[in-house]
CSV table of C-alpha atoms in Angstrom, one decimal:
chain,number,residue,atom,x,y,z
A,1,MET,CA,0.0,0.0,0.0
A,2,PRO,CA,2.7,2.6,0.7
A,3,ARG,CA,4.5,1.8,-2.5
A,4,ALA,CA,1.3,2.2,-4.6
A,5,ARG,CA,0.7,5.7,-3.0
A,6,LEU,CA,4.3,6.7,-3.6
A,7,ALA,CA,4.1,5.7,-7.3
A,8,GLY,CA,0.9,7.7,-7.7
A,9,LEU,CA,2.7,10.8,-6.4
A,10,LEU,CA,5.8,10.4,-8.5
A,11,SER,CA,4.0,9.8,-11.8
A,12,PRO,CA,2.9,13.4,-12.4
A,13,LEU,CA,6.3,14.7,-11.6
A,14,LEU,CA,8.0,12.4,-14.1
A,15,LEU,CA,5.5,13.4,-16.8
A,16,LEU,CA,6.2,17.1,-16.2
A,17,LEU,CA,10.0,16.5,-16.5
A,18,CYS,CA,9.5,14.7,-19.8
A,19,LEU,CA,7.5,17.6,-21.2
A,20,LEU,CA,10.1,20.2,-20.2
A,21,ARG,CA,12.9,18.2,-21.8
A,22,THR,CA,11.1,17.5,-25.0
A,23,PRO,CA,11.7,20.3,-27.7
A,24,PRO,CA,8.5,22.0,-29.0
A,25,THR,CA,9.1,20.9,-32.5
A,26,LEU,CA,5.5,21.3,-33.7
A,27,ALA,CA,5.2,25.0,-32.5
A,28,LEU,CA,8.7,25.8,-33.8
A,29,ALA,CA,7.9,24.4,-37.3
A,30,ALA,CA,4.7,26.5,-37.5
A,31,ARG,CA,6.4,29.7,-36.7
A,32,GLN,CA,9.1,29.0,-39.3
A,33,ARG,CA,6.5,28.4,-41.9
A,34,VAL,CA,4.8,31.8,-41.2
A,35,ARG,CA,8.1,33.6,-41.5
A,36,ALA,CA,8.9,31.9,-44.8
A,37,ASP,CA,5.5,32.9,-46.2
A,38,ARG,CA,6.1,36.5,-45.3
A,39,GLY,CA,9.5,36.5,-46.8
A,40,LEU,CA,8.2,35.1,-50.1
A,41,ALA,CA,5.4,37.7,-50.2
A,42,ARG,CA,7.9,40.6,-49.8
A,43,SER,CA,10.2,39.1,-52.5
A,44,ALA,CA,7.3,38.8,-54.9
A,45,ALA,CA,6.2,42.4,-54.2
A,46,ARG,CA,9.7,43.8,-54.9
A,47,ALA,CA,9.9,41.7,-58.1
A,48,ALA,CA,6.6,43.2,-59.3
A,49,GLY,CA,7.9,46.8,-58.8
A,50,ALA,CA,5.5,47.5,-56.0
A,51,TYR,CA,6.0,50.8,-53.9
A,52,SER,CA,7.9,50.1,-50.8
A,53,GLY,CA,8.3,53.7,-49.5
A,54,PRO,CA,6.7,55.4,-46.5
A,55,SER,CA,3.4,53.6,-46.6
A,56,LYS,CA,1.6,50.9,-44.6
A,57,ILE,CA,2.6,47.3,-45.2
A,58,GLY,CA,0.5,45.7,-48.0
A,59,VAL,CA,-0.5,49.1,-49.6
A,60,GLY,CA,0.9,49.5,-53.1
A,61,ALA,CA,2.1,52.6,-54.9
A,62,LEU,CA,-0.6,54.6,-56.6
A,63,ARG,CA,1.6,55.1,-59.7
A,64,ALA,CA,5.0,54.0,-60.7
A,65,GLY,CA,7.6,56.7,-60.1
A,66,TYR,CA,5.3,58.8,-57.9
A,67,ASN,CA,7.2,60.3,-55.0
A,68,PRO,CA,4.8,61.4,-52.2
A,69,MET,CA,7.6,63.5,-50.7
A,70,ASP,CA,7.5,66.0,-53.6
A,71,ARG,CA,4.8,68.6,-54.0
A,72,PRO,CA,2.8,68.5,-57.2
A,73,THR,CA,4.3,71.5,-58.9
A,74,LYS,CA,7.9,71.1,-57.6
A,75,GLY,CA,10.4,72.7,-60.0
A,76,SER,CA,7.8,74.7,-61.9
A,77,GLY,CA,8.2,77.9,-59.9
A,78,ALA,CA,4.5,78.0,-59.1
A,79,ALA,CA,2.9,77.6,-55.7
A,80,ASP,CA,0.5,74.8,-54.9
A,81,ALA,CA,-3.0,76.2,-54.1
A,82,VAL,CA,-4.6,74.5,-51.1
A,83,THR,CA,-8.2,75.3,-50.4
A,84,VAL,CA,-9.0,75.1,-46.7
A,85,ALA,CA,-12.4,75.1,-44.9
A,86,ALA,CA,-12.1,75.2,-41.1
A,87,LYS,CA,-15.2,74.4,-39.1
A,88,LEU,CA,-15.4,75.0,-35.4
A,89,ALA,CA,-16.9,71.9,-33.8
A,90,LYS,CA,-16.5,72.7,-30.1
A,91,LEU,CA,-15.0,75.2,-27.7
A,92,VAL,CA,-13.4,72.9,-25.2
A,93,THR,CA,-11.5,75.3,-22.9
A,94,ILE,CA,-10.9,79.0,-22.8
A,95,SER,CA,-8.6,79.9,-19.9
A,96,GLU,CA,-7.8,83.6,-19.4
A,97,ILE,CA,-5.5,82.6,-16.5
A,98,ASP,CA,-3.3,80.3,-18.6
A,99,GLU,CA,-4.0,82.2,-21.8
A,100,LEU,CA,-5.0,79.0,-23.5
A,101,LEU,CA,-7.6,78.1,-26.1
A,102,THR,CA,-8.6,74.5,-26.8
A,103,ALA,CA,-11.0,73.8,-29.6
A,104,GLU,CA,-12.1,70.9,-31.7
A,105,MET,CA,-12.0,71.7,-35.4
A,106,VAL,CA,-12.7,70.0,-38.7
A,107,LEU,CA,-10.3,70.9,-41.4
A,108,VAL,CA,-11.2,70.2,-45.0
A,109,LEU,CA,-8.2,70.6,-47.4
A,110,GLN,CA,-8.4,70.2,-51.1
A,111,TRP,CA,-5.8,70.5,-53.8
A,112,LYS,CA,-5.0,69.0,-57.2
A,113,ASP,CA,-2.2,66.7,-57.9
A,114,ALA,CA,-1.8,66.2,-61.7
A,115,ARG,CA,0.5,63.2,-61.3
A,116,LEU,CA,-2.4,61.2,-59.9
A,117,ARG,CA,-4.8,62.0,-62.8
A,118,GLY,CA,-6.4,58.7,-64.0
A,119,VAL,CA,-5.4,56.6,-60.9
A,120,VAL,CA,-9.1,56.4,-60.0
A,121,PRO,CA,-11.1,55.0,-63.0
A,122,ALA,CA,-13.4,57.5,-64.7
A,123,ASP,CA,-16.4,55.2,-64.2
A,124,ALA,CA,-15.8,55.0,-60.4
A,125,PRO,CA,-19.0,55.9,-58.6
A,126,ALA,CA,-17.2,58.2,-56.1
A,127,PRO,CA,-13.7,59.3,-55.1
A,128,GLN,CA,-11.7,56.5,-53.8
A,129,ARG,CA,-10.2,56.4,-50.3
A,130,VAL,CA,-6.4,56.3,-50.2
A,131,ASP,CA,-3.9,56.1,-47.4
A,132,PRO,CA,-2.4,59.5,-46.3
A,133,MET,CA,1.1,58.1,-46.6
A,134,GLN,CA,0.6,57.2,-50.3
A,135,ILE,CA,0.2,60.8,-51.4
A,136,TRP,CA,1.7,64.3,-50.9
A,137,THR,CA,0.0,66.4,-48.2
A,138,PRO,CA,0.8,70.0,-47.3
A,139,GLY,CA,1.5,69.0,-43.7
A,140,ILE,CA,-0.7,71.7,-42.1
A,141,THR,CA,-0.2,72.3,-38.4
A,142,LEU,CA,-0.8,74.8,-35.7
A,143,ALA,CA,2.0,77.4,-35.4
A,144,ASN,CA,1.0,78.7,-31.9
A,145,ALA,CA,0.3,75.3,-30.4
A,146,ILE,CA,1.1,74.7,-26.7
A,147,ALA,CA,0.7,71.0,-27.1
A,148,GLU,CA,0.8,68.4,-29.8
A,149,PRO,CA,-2.4,68.4,-31.8
A,150,GLU,CA,-4.6,65.3,-31.2
A,151,VAL,CA,-5.9,63.9,-34.5
A,152,LEU,CA,-9.3,62.3,-33.7
A,153,SER,CA,-9.9,61.1,-37.3
A,154,GLU,CA,-8.5,61.6,-40.8
A,155,GLY,CA,-9.6,60.5,-44.2
A,156,VAL,CA,-8.2,61.1,-47.7
A,157,HIS,CA,-10.1,60.7,-51.0
A,158,LEU,CA,-8.8,60.8,-54.5
A,159,SER,CA,-10.9,61.8,-57.6
A,160,HIS,CA,-10.3,60.8,-61.2
A,161,ASP,CA,-8.9,64.2,-62.2
A,162,GLY,CA,-6.3,64.1,-59.4
A,163,THR,CA,-8.2,66.2,-56.9
A,164,VAL,CA,-7.3,65.2,-53.4
A,165,ARG,CA,-9.6,65.9,-50.5
A,166,LEU,CA,-8.4,65.6,-46.9
A,167,VAL,CA,-10.8,65.7,-44.0
A,168,ARG,CA,-9.2,65.9,-40.5
A,169,ASN,CA,-11.0,66.1,-37.2
A,170,VAL,CA,-8.4,67.5,-34.8
A,171,LEU,CA,-8.2,68.9,-31.3
A,172,TYR,CA,-6.0,72.0,-31.1
A,173,SER,CA,-4.5,73.7,-28.0
A,174,ALA,CA,-3.2,77.2,-28.8
A,175,THR,CA,-1.5,79.8,-26.7
A,176,VAL,CA,-3.4,83.1,-27.3
A,177,VAL,CA,-3.3,86.7,-26.3
A,178,VAL,CA,-5.8,87.7,-23.6
A,179,ASP,CA,-6.7,91.2,-22.6
A,180,VAL,CA,-8.7,91.4,-19.4
A,181,ARG,CA,-8.7,95.2,-18.9
A,182,MET,CA,-12.6,95.2,-18.8
A,183,PHE,CA,-12.9,92.0,-16.7
A,184,PRO,CA,-15.6,90.8,-16.0
A,185,PHE,CA,-17.2,92.6,-19.0
A,186,ASP,CA,-14.3,91.7,-21.4
A,187,VAL,CA,-14.5,90.6,-25.1
A,188,GLN,CA,-11.6,88.4,-26.3
A,189,SER,CA,-10.5,88.0,-29.9
A,190,MET,CA,-8.1,84.9,-30.0
A,191,GLU,CA,-6.2,83.7,-33.0
A,192,MET,CA,-5.0,80.2,-34.1
A,193,LEU,CA,-2.4,80.3,-36.8
A,194,LEU,CA,-2.3,77.3,-39.2
A,195,GLU,CA,0.8,76.9,-41.4
A,196,CYS,CA,2.8,74.5,-43.5
A,197,PRO,CA,6.1,74.3,-41.7
A,198,ASP,CA,7.9,72.6,-44.6
A,199,TYR,CA,6.9,75.2,-47.2
A,200,ASP,CA,6.8,78.9,-47.4
A,201,GLY,CA,4.3,81.2,-49.1
A,202,ALA,CA,6.0,80.8,-52.5
A,203,GLU,CA,5.5,77.1,-52.5
A,204,VAL,CA,2.1,76.5,-50.8
A,205,ALA,CA,-0.6,79.2,-50.8
A,206,PHE,CA,-3.8,78.9,-48.8
A,207,LEU,CA,-7.2,79.7,-50.3
A,208,VAL,CA,-10.1,80.0,-47.8
A,209,ASP,CA,-13.4,78.4,-48.5
A,210,ALA,CA,-15.5,80.9,-46.6
A,211,ALA,CA,-18.8,79.3,-47.5
A,212,HIS,CA,-17.9,76.2,-45.5
A,213,SER,CA,-15.9,77.8,-42.8
A,214,THR,CA,-18.7,78.0,-40.3
A,215,THR,CA,-19.7,76.8,-36.8
A,216,ALA,CA,-22.9,75.7,-35.2
A,217,ILE,CA,-22.0,76.4,-31.6
A,218,LYS,CA,-23.2,79.5,-29.7
A,219,SER,CA,-21.4,79.5,-26.4
A,220,GLU,CA,-19.2,77.7,-23.9
A,221,ALA,CA,-19.6,77.4,-20.1
A,222,VAL,CA,-18.3,80.9,-19.5
A,223,TRP,CA,-18.1,82.5,-22.9
A,224,LEU,CA,-20.5,83.5,-25.6
A,225,LEU,CA,-19.3,83.1,-29.2
A,226,ASP,CA,-19.6,86.4,-31.0
A,227,GLU,CA,-17.8,85.7,-34.3
A,228,PHE,CA,-15.8,82.9,-36.0
A,229,THR,CA,-13.8,83.8,-39.1
A,230,VAL,CA,-11.1,82.2,-41.2
A,231,ALA,CA,-8.8,84.3,-43.4
A,232,GLN,CA,-5.5,83.9,-45.2
A,233,ASP,CA,-2.7,86.3,-44.3
A,234,MET,CA,1.0,86.8,-45.1
A,235,ARG,CA,2.9,87.2,-41.9
A,236,GLU,CA,6.4,86.8,-40.7
A,237,SER,CA,7.3,83.2,-40.0
A,238,LEU,CA,7.5,82.3,-36.3
A,239,SER,CA,10.5,80.0,-37.1
A,240,THR,CA,12.5,81.6,-39.9
A,241,GLY,CA,11.3,85.2,-39.8
A,242,ALA,CA,10.6,85.2,-43.6
A,243,PRO,CA,7.2,86.0,-45.1
A,244,ASP,CA,4.9,83.0,-44.9
A,245,SER,CA,1.4,82.1,-45.7
A,246,TYR,CA,-0.8,81.6,-42.7
A,247,LEU,CA,-4.4,80.6,-42.2
A,248,VAL,CA,-5.7,82.8,-39.4
A,249,VAL,CA,-8.6,81.3,-37.5
A,250,THR,CA,-10.2,84.0,-35.2
A,251,VAL,CA,-12.5,83.2,-32.4
A,252,SER,CA,-14.2,86.2,-30.8
A,253,VAL,CA,-15.9,85.5,-27.5
A,254,ARG,CA,-17.7,87.6,-24.9
A,255,ARG,CA,-17.7,86.7,-21.2
A,256,LEU,CA,-21.0,85.7,-19.6
A,257,PHE,CA,-20.7,88.1,-16.7
A,258,GLY,CA,-23.8,87.1,-14.7
A,259,MET,CA,-22.1,84.8,-12.3
A,260,ALA,CA,-19.0,87.1,-12.1
A,261,CYS,CA,-21.3,89.9,-10.9
A,262,VAL,CA,-22.9,87.6,-8.3
A,263,THR,CA,-19.6,86.2,-7.0
A,264,LEU,CA,-17.3,89.2,-7.4
A,265,VAL,CA,-19.1,92.6,-7.9
A,266,SER,CA,-22.0,92.1,-5.6
A,267,PRO,CA,-20.0,91.2,-2.5
A,268,LEU,CA,-17.9,94.4,-3.0
A,269,PHE,CA,-21.0,96.5,-3.2
A,270,ILE,CA,-22.5,94.9,-0.1
A,271,ILE,CA,-19.3,95.1,1.9
A,272,SER,CA,-18.7,98.8,1.1
A,273,ASN,CA,-22.3,99.8,1.9
A,274,PHE,CA,-22.2,97.7,5.1
A,275,SER,CA,-19.4,100.1,6.3
A,276,PHE,CA,-21.8,103.1,6.0
A,277,VAL,CA,-23.9,101.6,8.8
A,278,ALA,CA,-21.4,103.0,11.2
A,279,LEU,CA,-22.7,106.5,10.4
A,280,PHE,CA,-26.1,105.6,11.8
A,281,VAL,CA,-24.7,104.2,15.1
A,282,PHE,CA,-24.8,106.5,18.2
A,283,ILE,CA,-22.0,108.9,18.0
A,284,GLY,CA,-20.8,108.2,21.5
A,285,ASP,CA,-20.3,104.5,20.8
A,286,PHE,CA,-16.9,104.8,19.2
A,287,GLY,CA,-16.0,101.1,19.7
A,288,SER,CA,-19.0,99.9,17.7
A,289,ARG,CA,-18.6,102.4,15.0
A,290,VAL,CA,-14.9,101.8,14.3
A,291,GLY,CA,-15.4,98.0,14.6
A,292,ILE,CA,-18.0,98.0,11.8
A,293,VAL,CA,-15.8,100.1,9.4
A,294,SER,CA,-12.7,98.1,10.2
A,295,THR,CA,-14.5,94.8,9.6
A,296,GLY,CA,-15.6,96.0,6.2
A,297,PHE,CA,-12.2,97.3,5.3
A,298,LEU,CA,-10.3,94.2,6.3
A,299,THR,CA,-12.9,92.0,4.5
A,300,MET,CA,-12.4,94.0,1.3
A,301,ILE,CA,-8.6,93.6,1.5
A,302,ALA,CA,-9.0,89.8,1.9
A,303,PHE,CA,-11.4,89.7,-1.0
A,304,LEU,CA,-8.7,91.2,-3.3
A,305,PHE,CA,-6.7,87.9,-3.1
A,306,VAL,CA,-9.8,86.0,-4.1
A,307,ILE,CA,-10.2,88.2,-7.2
A,308,ASN,CA,-6.6,87.7,-8.2
A,309,GLU,CA,-7.2,83.9,-8.4
A,310,HIS,CA,-9.6,84.6,-11.3
A,311,LEU,CA,-7.2,86.7,-13.3
A,312,PRO,CA,-4.0,86.0,-15.2
A,313,LYS,CA,-0.7,87.3,-13.9
A,314,ILE,CA,-1.0,90.8,-15.2
A,315,ALA,CA,0.7,94.2,-14.5
A,316,TYR,CA,-2.3,96.4,-15.4
A,317,TRP,CA,-5.5,97.3,-13.8
A,318,THR,CA,-8.8,95.7,-14.7
A,319,TRP,CA,-12.3,97.2,-14.4
A,320,LEU,CA,-12.8,95.1,-11.3
A,321,HIS,CA,-9.6,96.4,-9.7
A,322,GLN,CA,-10.7,100.0,-10.3
A,323,TYR,CA,-14.2,99.2,-8.8
A,324,MET,CA,-12.6,97.6,-5.9
A,325,MET,CA,-10.2,100.5,-5.3
A,326,MET,CA,-13.2,102.9,-5.3
A,327,SER,CA,-14.9,100.7,-2.8
A,328,ILE,CA,-11.8,100.6,-0.6
A,329,ILE,CA,-11.5,104.4,-0.7
A,330,SER,CA,-15.2,104.9,0.2
A,331,VAL,CA,-14.8,102.6,3.2
A,332,LEU,CA,-11.5,104.4,4.1
A,333,ILE,CA,-13.3,107.8,4.1
A,334,VAL,CA,-15.9,106.4,6.5
A,335,LEU,CA,-13.2,105.1,8.8
A,336,ILE,CA,-11.4,108.5,8.7
A,337,GLU,CA,-14.7,110.3,9.5
A,338,VAL,CA,-15.4,108.0,12.5
A,339,VAL,CA,-11.8,108.5,13.9
A,340,PHE,CA,-11.8,112.2,13.2
A,341,VAL,CA,-15.1,112.8,15.0
A,342,HIS,CA,-13.8,110.9,18.0
A,343,SER,CA,-10.5,112.8,18.0
A,344,ILE,CA,-12.2,116.2,18.2
A,345,ASP,CA,-14.6,115.0,20.9
A,346,PRO,CA,-12.9,112.2,22.8
A,347,GLN,CA,-15.1,112.8,25.9
A,348,GLY,CA,-18.3,112.4,24.1
A,349,GLU,CA,-19.7,115.9,25.0
A,350,ALA,CA,-21.5,116.1,21.7
A,351,ALA,CA,-23.1,112.8,22.4
A,352,GLU,CA,-24.3,114.1,25.8
A,353,ASP,CA,-25.7,117.2,24.0
A,354,GLU,CA,-27.7,114.9,21.7
A,355,ARG,CA,-29.1,113.2,24.8
A,356,GLU,CA,-30.0,116.5,26.5
A,357,ASP,CA,-31.7,118.0,23.4
A,358,PRO,CA,-35.0,116.1,24.0
A,359,MET,CA,-35.0,117.1,27.6
A,360,ARG,CA,-34.5,120.8,26.7
A,361,LEU,CA,-37.4,120.6,24.3
A,362,THR,CA,-39.6,119.2,27.1
A,363,LEU,CA,-38.5,121.9,29.5
A,364,LYS,CA,-39.2,124.6,26.9
A,365,ARG,CA,-42.7,123.2,26.5
A,366,ASP,CA,-43.3,123.2,30.2
A,367,LYS,CA,-42.1,126.8,30.4
A,368,THR,CA,-44.5,127.8,27.7
A,369,LEU,CA,-47.4,126.2,29.6
A,370,LEU,CA,-46.3,128.0,32.7
A,371,VAL,CA,-46.5,131.3,31.0
A,372,ASP,CA,-50.0,130.4,29.7
A,373,LYS,CA,-51.0,129.6,33.2
A,374,GLN,CA,-49.9,133.0,34.5
A,375,LEU,CA,-51.8,134.7,31.7
A,376,ALA,CA,-54.8,132.7,32.5
A,377,GLU,CA,-54.7,133.6,36.2
A,378,GLU,CA,-54.3,137.3,35.3
A,379,GLY,CA,-57.3,137.0,33.0
A,380,LEU,CA,-59.4,135.5,35.7
A,381,ARG,CA,-58.5,138.3,38.1
A,382,ALA,CA,-59.4,140.9,35.5
A,383,LYS,CA,-62.7,139.3,34.9
A,384,ARG,CA,-63.5,139.1,38.6
A,385,VAL,CA,-62.7,142.9,39.0
A,386,GLU,CA,-64.9,143.7,36.0
A,387,ASP,CA,-67.8,141.7,37.5
A,388,GLU,CA,-67.4,143.4,40.9
A,389,ARG,CA,-67.4,146.9,39.3
A,390,ALA,CA,-70.5,146.1,37.3
A,391,GLY,CA,-72.3,145.0,40.5
A,392,LYS,CA,-71.4,148.1,42.5
A,393,VAL,CA,-72.3,150.5,39.7
A,394,ALA,CA,-75.7,148.8,39.5
A,395,GLY,CA,-76.1,149.3,43.3
A,396,GLY,CA,-75.5,153.1,43.2
A,397,LEU,CA,-72.0,153.3,44.5
A,398,PRO,CA,-69.6,155.9,43.1
A,399,ALA,CA,-67.3,154.8,40.4
A,400,ASP,CA,-64.2,156.0,42.2
A,401,GLU,CA,-64.9,153.9,45.2
A,402,THR,CA,-64.9,150.8,43.1
A,403,GLY,CA,-61.6,151.7,41.5
A,404,SER,CA,-59.7,150.4,44.6
A,405,CYS,CA,-61.4,147.0,44.5
A,406,GLY,CA,-59.1,145.7,41.9
A,407,GLY,CA,-56.0,147.0,43.6
A,408,SER,CA,-52.7,147.4,41.9
A,409,ARG,CA,-50.7,144.2,41.4
A,410,PRO,CA,-47.4,143.9,39.7
A,411,GLY,CA,-47.6,142.0,36.5
A,412,SER,CA,-51.5,141.9,36.6
A,413,VAL,CA,-54.3,143.7,34.7
A,414,SER,CA,-56.1,146.3,36.8
A,415,GLY,CA,-59.1,148.5,36.0
A,416,ARG,CA,-61.8,148.3,33.5
A,417,SER,CA,-59.8,150.0,30.8
A,418,ASP,CA,-57.0,147.5,31.2
A,419,ALA,CA,-59.5,144.6,31.0
A,420,GLY,CA,-61.1,146.2,28.0
A,421,ASP,CA,-57.7,146.7,26.4
A,422,ALA,CA,-56.8,143.1,27.1
A,423,GLY,CA,-59.9,142.1,25.1
A,424,ILE,CA,-60.6,139.1,27.3
A,425,SER,CA,-63.6,137.1,26.2
A,426,ASP,CA,-65.4,134.2,27.8
A,427,ASP,CA,-63.9,131.8,25.3
A,428,LEU,CA,-60.4,133.0,26.1
A,429,LEU,CA,-61.0,132.6,29.7
A,430,HIS,CA,-62.3,129.1,29.1
A,431,ALA,CA,-59.2,128.2,27.1
A,432,ALA,CA,-57.0,129.6,29.8
A,433,SER,CA,-58.7,127.5,32.5
A,434,ILE,CA,-58.2,124.4,30.4
A,435,ALA,CA,-54.5,125.3,30.0
A,436,TYR,CA,-54.3,125.9,33.7
A,437,ASN,CA,-55.8,122.5,34.5
A,438,THR,CA,-53.5,120.8,31.9
A,439,VAL,CA,-50.4,122.3,33.6
A,440,ASP,CA,-51.7,121.2,37.0
A,441,THR,CA,-52.3,117.7,35.7
A,442,ASP,CA,-48.8,117.5,34.2
């Protein structure tokens, strides 16, 4: 029993050793046959005169003796005209901080290569698709690129008369000039420069197909597209300095300033107006007044650093900086006013005068009522004297004997003539009595 178990364990190990020591003859023979077949195919292609230049394996030459490295009119002294239609497919990124424009574009290039006339049969239903490495292409690229263009798709079609049509969907990232003087109400006009780096303007000339250089997009997350234009222009080459033909793609955008006003302009307005609350605080409470203004002033200074994060590294003022400086100055004026008022009246005497003013008005009113009371008392005495005189005259007493009844009082009305001059009526006496009672009640 132990021997049988040992044999069962050793059998798989022996089988594995045999497999490792046996040469893989079958697999090796198969690989050798594949290599031989490939070598025979290459030899047959060379013998038949097939094109073996810069093209994909298995793709033959379009025409014997055709060199895709030479432009169609090389040696004639004429420039090859390349018609270009640039369509803006999408605004991917517009960064005013990095001064970067990333856009997806569809370029449609068309030119005529007489050397390829007749390659496509005349009875062909449509232009035939060819490999880009089989033919000459102008090699258009972005001159002010900040990164390598990303070609999303590309197709080349050849017609019977030698017309070549290249359609390329590419993602360009360009470094552009940004002017944010009117931030956040700025309008930017950014340029992407397309050129043929291997040829100058005397060899390759761009012709713009304006009818097909269009766009269907209207806006981006932050920007509104105002205008999209494509034009040809002769400019100084960025690499050699010589005149060169450029295809200038201009993207004019306007900032959507609604959110910027909510997040940047409105807080400045609220903070600056908050500081004016100190002018409505009691003049004697210097601590509260200066605390309100100082809080607004320091908050505005801190807010300046937040604004700088939304702007590129610039050395000039923007509209927002000017607005912020005006807000800071207004808050500073309020702070100076609060401190100046406190410096000329550190003891708060003006504040005490403000508190006493209502009391003085009250005392003045009481004094007026007191005078009215005195006048009322004198009027009552004059009325009493007049009544007494009238009663004595009716009883047959001499008039001169009644003259002493009223007496002579300082500050009072005496005698009939005085009462008559005073012109005191029953209504006036009634009003005087009411005033007298009012004063007594107070």
